[in-house]
Short mmCIF file of C-alpha atoms in Angstrom, two decimals:
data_model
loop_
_atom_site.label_atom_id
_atom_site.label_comp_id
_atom_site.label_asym_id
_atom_site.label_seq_id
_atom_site.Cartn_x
_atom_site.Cartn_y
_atom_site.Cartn_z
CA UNK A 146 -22.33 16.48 63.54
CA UNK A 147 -18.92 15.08 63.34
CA UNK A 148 -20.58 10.92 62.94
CA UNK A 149 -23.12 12.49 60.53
CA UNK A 150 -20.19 13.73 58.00
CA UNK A 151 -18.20 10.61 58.46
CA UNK A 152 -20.97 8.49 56.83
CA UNK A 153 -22.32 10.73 53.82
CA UNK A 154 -22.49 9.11 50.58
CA UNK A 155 -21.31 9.96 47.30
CA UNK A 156 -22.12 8.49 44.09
CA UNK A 157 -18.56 7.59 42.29
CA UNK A 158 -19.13 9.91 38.81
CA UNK A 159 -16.07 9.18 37.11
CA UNK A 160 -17.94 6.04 34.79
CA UNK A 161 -21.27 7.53 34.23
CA UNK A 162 -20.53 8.88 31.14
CA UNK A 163 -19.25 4.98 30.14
CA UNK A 164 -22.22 3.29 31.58
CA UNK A 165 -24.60 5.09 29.47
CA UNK A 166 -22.76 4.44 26.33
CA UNK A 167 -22.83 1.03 27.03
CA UNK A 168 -26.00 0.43 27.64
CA UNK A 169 -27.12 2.23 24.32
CA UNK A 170 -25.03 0.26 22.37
CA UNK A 171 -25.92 -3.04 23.80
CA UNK A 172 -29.54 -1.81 22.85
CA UNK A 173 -28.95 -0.38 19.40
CA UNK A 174 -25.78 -2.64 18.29
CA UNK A 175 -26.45 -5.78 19.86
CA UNK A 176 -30.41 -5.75 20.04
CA UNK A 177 -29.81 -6.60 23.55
CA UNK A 178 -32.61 -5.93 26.51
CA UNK A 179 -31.05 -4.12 28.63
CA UNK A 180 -31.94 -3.27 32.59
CA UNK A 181 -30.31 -0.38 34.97
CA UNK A 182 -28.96 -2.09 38.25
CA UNK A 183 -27.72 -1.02 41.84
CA UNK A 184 -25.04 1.08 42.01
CA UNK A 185 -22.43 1.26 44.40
CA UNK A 186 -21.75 4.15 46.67
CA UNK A 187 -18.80 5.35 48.67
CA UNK A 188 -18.45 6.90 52.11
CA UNK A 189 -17.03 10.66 52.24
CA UNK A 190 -13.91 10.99 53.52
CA UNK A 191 -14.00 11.79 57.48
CA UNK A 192 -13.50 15.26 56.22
CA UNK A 193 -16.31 15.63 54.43
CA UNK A 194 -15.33 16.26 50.87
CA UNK A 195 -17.06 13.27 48.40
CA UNK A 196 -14.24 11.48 46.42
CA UNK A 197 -11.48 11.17 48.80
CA UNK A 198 -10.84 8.18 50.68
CA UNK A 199 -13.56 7.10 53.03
CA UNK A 200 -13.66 4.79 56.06
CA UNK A 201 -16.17 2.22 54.91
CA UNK A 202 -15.63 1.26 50.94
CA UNK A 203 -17.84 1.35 48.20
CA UNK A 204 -21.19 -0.11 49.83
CA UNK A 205 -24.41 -1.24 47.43
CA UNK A 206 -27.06 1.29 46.68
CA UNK A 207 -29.83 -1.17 47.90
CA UNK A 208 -28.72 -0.12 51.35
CA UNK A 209 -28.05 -3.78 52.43
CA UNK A 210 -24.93 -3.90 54.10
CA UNK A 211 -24.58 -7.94 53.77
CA UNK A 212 -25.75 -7.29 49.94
CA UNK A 213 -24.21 -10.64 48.23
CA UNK A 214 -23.81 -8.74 44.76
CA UNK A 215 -23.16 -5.38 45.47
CA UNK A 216 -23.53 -2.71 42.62
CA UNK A 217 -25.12 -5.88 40.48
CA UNK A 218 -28.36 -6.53 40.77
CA UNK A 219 -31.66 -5.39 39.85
CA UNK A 220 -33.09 -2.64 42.25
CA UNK A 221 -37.06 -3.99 42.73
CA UNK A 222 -38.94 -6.82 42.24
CA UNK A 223 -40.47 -5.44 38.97
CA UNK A 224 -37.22 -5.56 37.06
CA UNK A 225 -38.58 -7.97 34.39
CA UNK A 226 -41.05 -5.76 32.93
CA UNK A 227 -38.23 -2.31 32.97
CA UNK A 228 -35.54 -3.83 30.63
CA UNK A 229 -35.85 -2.53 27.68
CA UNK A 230 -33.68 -2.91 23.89
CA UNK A 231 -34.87 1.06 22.57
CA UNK A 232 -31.87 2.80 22.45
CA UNK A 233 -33.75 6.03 23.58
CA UNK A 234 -35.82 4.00 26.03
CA UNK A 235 -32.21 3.09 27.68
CA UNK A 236 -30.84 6.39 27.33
CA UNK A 237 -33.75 7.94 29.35
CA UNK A 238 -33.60 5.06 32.01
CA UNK A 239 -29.83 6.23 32.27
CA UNK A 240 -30.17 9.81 31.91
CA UNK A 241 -32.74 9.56 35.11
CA UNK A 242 -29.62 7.71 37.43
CA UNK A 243 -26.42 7.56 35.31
CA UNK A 244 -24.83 5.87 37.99
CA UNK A 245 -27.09 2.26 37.37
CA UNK A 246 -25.00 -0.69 36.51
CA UNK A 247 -25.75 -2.62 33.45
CA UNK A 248 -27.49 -5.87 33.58
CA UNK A 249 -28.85 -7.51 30.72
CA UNK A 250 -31.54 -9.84 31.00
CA UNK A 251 -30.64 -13.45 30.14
CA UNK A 252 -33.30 -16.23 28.81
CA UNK A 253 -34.34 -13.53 25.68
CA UNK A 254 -31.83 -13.35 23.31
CA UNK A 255 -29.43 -15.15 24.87
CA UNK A 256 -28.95 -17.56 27.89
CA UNK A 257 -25.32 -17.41 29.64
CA UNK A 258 -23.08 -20.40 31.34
CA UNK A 259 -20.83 -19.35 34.35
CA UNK A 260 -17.82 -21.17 35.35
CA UNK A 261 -15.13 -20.43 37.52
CA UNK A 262 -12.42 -18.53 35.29
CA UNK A 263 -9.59 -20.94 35.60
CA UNK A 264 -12.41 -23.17 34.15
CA UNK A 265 -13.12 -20.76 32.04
CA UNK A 266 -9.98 -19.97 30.47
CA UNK A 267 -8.55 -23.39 30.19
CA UNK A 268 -12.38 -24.29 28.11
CA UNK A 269 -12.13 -21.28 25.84
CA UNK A 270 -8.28 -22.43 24.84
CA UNK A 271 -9.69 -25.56 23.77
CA UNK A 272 -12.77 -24.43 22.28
CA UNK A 273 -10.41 -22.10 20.23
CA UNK A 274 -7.86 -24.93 19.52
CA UNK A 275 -10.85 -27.19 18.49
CA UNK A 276 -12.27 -23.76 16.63
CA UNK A 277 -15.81 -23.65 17.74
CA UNK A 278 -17.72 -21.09 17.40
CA UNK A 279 -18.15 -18.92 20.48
CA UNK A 280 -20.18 -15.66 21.01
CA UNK A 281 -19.20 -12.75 23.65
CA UNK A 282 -17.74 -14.00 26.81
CA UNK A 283 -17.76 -11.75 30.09
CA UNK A 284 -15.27 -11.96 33.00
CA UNK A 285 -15.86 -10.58 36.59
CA UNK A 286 -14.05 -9.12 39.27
CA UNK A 287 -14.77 -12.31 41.27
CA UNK A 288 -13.13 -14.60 39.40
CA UNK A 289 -15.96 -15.62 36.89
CA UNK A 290 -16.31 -16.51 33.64
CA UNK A 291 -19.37 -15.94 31.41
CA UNK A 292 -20.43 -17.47 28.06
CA UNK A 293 -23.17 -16.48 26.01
CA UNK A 294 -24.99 -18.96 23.78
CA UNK A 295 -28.42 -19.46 22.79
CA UNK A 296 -31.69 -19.32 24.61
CA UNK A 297 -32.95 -22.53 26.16
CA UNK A 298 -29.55 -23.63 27.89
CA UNK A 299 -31.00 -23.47 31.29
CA UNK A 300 -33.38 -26.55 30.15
CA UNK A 301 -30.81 -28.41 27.95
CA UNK A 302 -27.80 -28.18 30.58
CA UNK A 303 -28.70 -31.15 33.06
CA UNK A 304 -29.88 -33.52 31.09
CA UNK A 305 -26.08 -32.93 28.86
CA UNK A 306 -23.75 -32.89 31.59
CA UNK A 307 -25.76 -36.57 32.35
CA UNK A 308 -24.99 -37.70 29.03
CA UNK A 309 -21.33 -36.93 29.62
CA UNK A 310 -21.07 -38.92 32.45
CA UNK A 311 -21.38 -35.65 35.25
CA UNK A 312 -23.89 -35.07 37.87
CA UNK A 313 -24.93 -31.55 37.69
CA UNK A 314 -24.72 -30.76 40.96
CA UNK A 315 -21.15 -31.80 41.21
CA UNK A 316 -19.51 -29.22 38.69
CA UNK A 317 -19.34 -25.33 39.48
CA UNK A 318 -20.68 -24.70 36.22
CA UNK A 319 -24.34 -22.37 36.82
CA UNK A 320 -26.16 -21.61 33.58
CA UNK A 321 -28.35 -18.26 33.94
CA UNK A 322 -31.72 -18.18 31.87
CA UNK A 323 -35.00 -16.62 31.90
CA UNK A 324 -35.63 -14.90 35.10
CA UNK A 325 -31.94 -14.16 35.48
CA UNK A 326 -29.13 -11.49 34.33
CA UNK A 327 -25.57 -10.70 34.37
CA UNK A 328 -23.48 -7.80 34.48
CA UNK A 329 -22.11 -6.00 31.43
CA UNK A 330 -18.98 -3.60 31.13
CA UNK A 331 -18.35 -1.17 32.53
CA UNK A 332 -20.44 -2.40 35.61
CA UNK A 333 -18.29 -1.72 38.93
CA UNK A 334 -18.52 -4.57 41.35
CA UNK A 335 -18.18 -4.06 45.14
CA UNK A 336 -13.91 -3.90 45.40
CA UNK A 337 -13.10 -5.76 43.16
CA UNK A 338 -12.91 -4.01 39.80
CA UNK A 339 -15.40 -3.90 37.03
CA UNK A 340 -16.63 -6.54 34.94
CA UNK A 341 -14.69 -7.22 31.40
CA UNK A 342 -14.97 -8.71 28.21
CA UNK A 343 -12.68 -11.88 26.96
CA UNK A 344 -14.46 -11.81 23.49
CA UNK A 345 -16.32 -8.49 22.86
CA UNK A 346 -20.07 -8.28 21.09
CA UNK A 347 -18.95 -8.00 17.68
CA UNK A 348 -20.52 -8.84 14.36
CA UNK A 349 -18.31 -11.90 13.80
CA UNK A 350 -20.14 -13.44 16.92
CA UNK A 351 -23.65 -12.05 16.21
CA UNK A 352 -24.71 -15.22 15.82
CA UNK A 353 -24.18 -17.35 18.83
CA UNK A 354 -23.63 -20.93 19.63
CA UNK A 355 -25.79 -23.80 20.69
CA UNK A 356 -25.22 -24.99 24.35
CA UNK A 357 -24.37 -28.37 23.05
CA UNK A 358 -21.68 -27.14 20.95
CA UNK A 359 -20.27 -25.93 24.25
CA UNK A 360 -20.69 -27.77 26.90
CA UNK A 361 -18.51 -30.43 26.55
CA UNK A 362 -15.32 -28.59 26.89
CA UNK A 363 -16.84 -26.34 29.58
CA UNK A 364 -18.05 -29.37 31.67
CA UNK A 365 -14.54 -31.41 31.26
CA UNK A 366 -12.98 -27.78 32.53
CA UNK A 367 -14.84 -27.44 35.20
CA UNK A 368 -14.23 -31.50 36.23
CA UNK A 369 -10.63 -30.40 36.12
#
């Protein structure tokens, strides 16, 4: 009985609340799709009382215990057709498990380029410096940096980085478009923290850039 308390699971509840706000405003603000994720869940303590400090960490929901994203990713093959931009479409999804993380959907309204975030940060000073115009950008607990721009990156991308003189394959630079998603605050990722905003969804960026206004400062960042 005593191994059997040791590994119960609990559902962290303190973000819930957060997590379905979130995901109704990307939906009703933004116009966003928006998709409930994995979750992650943490061992009781050895005493048995959910919330105190367990043995084994926060572990995915998916019940993989080598997960590669835990507590972000979709949770069945059939995720495509369950996003969803109704506000009370969303709330319901998160009103049945308020614990979901929030993924939204990339190649729809908008595709999103991931670079390292010392990349990341040293492109963004430059693109500000040079002042392009930039829409949301996400960081995430491990060490990423996201940047939202059109649709249709995920086909322009190679054939740009070409034309600047790089080889695709030889920057860290990974552009996510239909078929794909990333997390949105206030997703929780394994240890590591939760996922944040560098430039927040506002109406000054409704309207976001065109990879190739982009990519050239990203690219040289990520060469660096």
């Amino acid at each position: 009985m005593e191994d059997t308390v040791e590994h119960t699971i609990a559902a962290p509840r303190r973000n819930a609340g957060q997590l379905l706000d979130a995901a109704v405003g990307y939906a009703e603000e933004r116009h966003w799709d928006v998709l409930p994720g994995v979750w992650l869940v943490e061992d009781a303590s050895p005493s048995g009382v959910p919330g105190a400090p367990g043995r084994g960490g926060p572990r995915c929901s998916c019940g993989d215990t080598a997960c590669p994203a835990p507590g972000a990713h979709p949770s069945g093959p059939g995720w495509v057709g369950e996003a969803s931009g109704s506000g009370p479409a969303v709330r319901r999804m998160w009103q049945r498990q308020p614990h979901a993380s929030v993924l939204l959907p990339t190649g729809r309204t908008f595709d999103a380029i991931e670079v390292p975030e010392d990349a990341g940060c040293l492109a963004l000073a430059r693109m500000e410096r040079m002042e392009l115009p930039l829409g949301p950008v996400l960081v995430t607990p491990s060490r990423r940096m996201i940047f939202f721009v059109l649709p249709g990156a995920a086909a322009k991308v190679p054939d740009l980085l070409r034309r600047l003189g790089w080889a695709p394959s030889s920057l860290d630079l990974v552009v996510r478009g239909d078929g794909d998603w990333v997390p949105a605050p206030p997703t929780r990722l394994g240890t590591g923290g939760v996922v944040q905003w560098v430039r927040q969804p506002t109406a000054l960026n409704r309207w976001l850039p065109d990879t190739e206004e982009l990519i050239s400062p990203l690219a040289y960042a990520c060469g660096r």
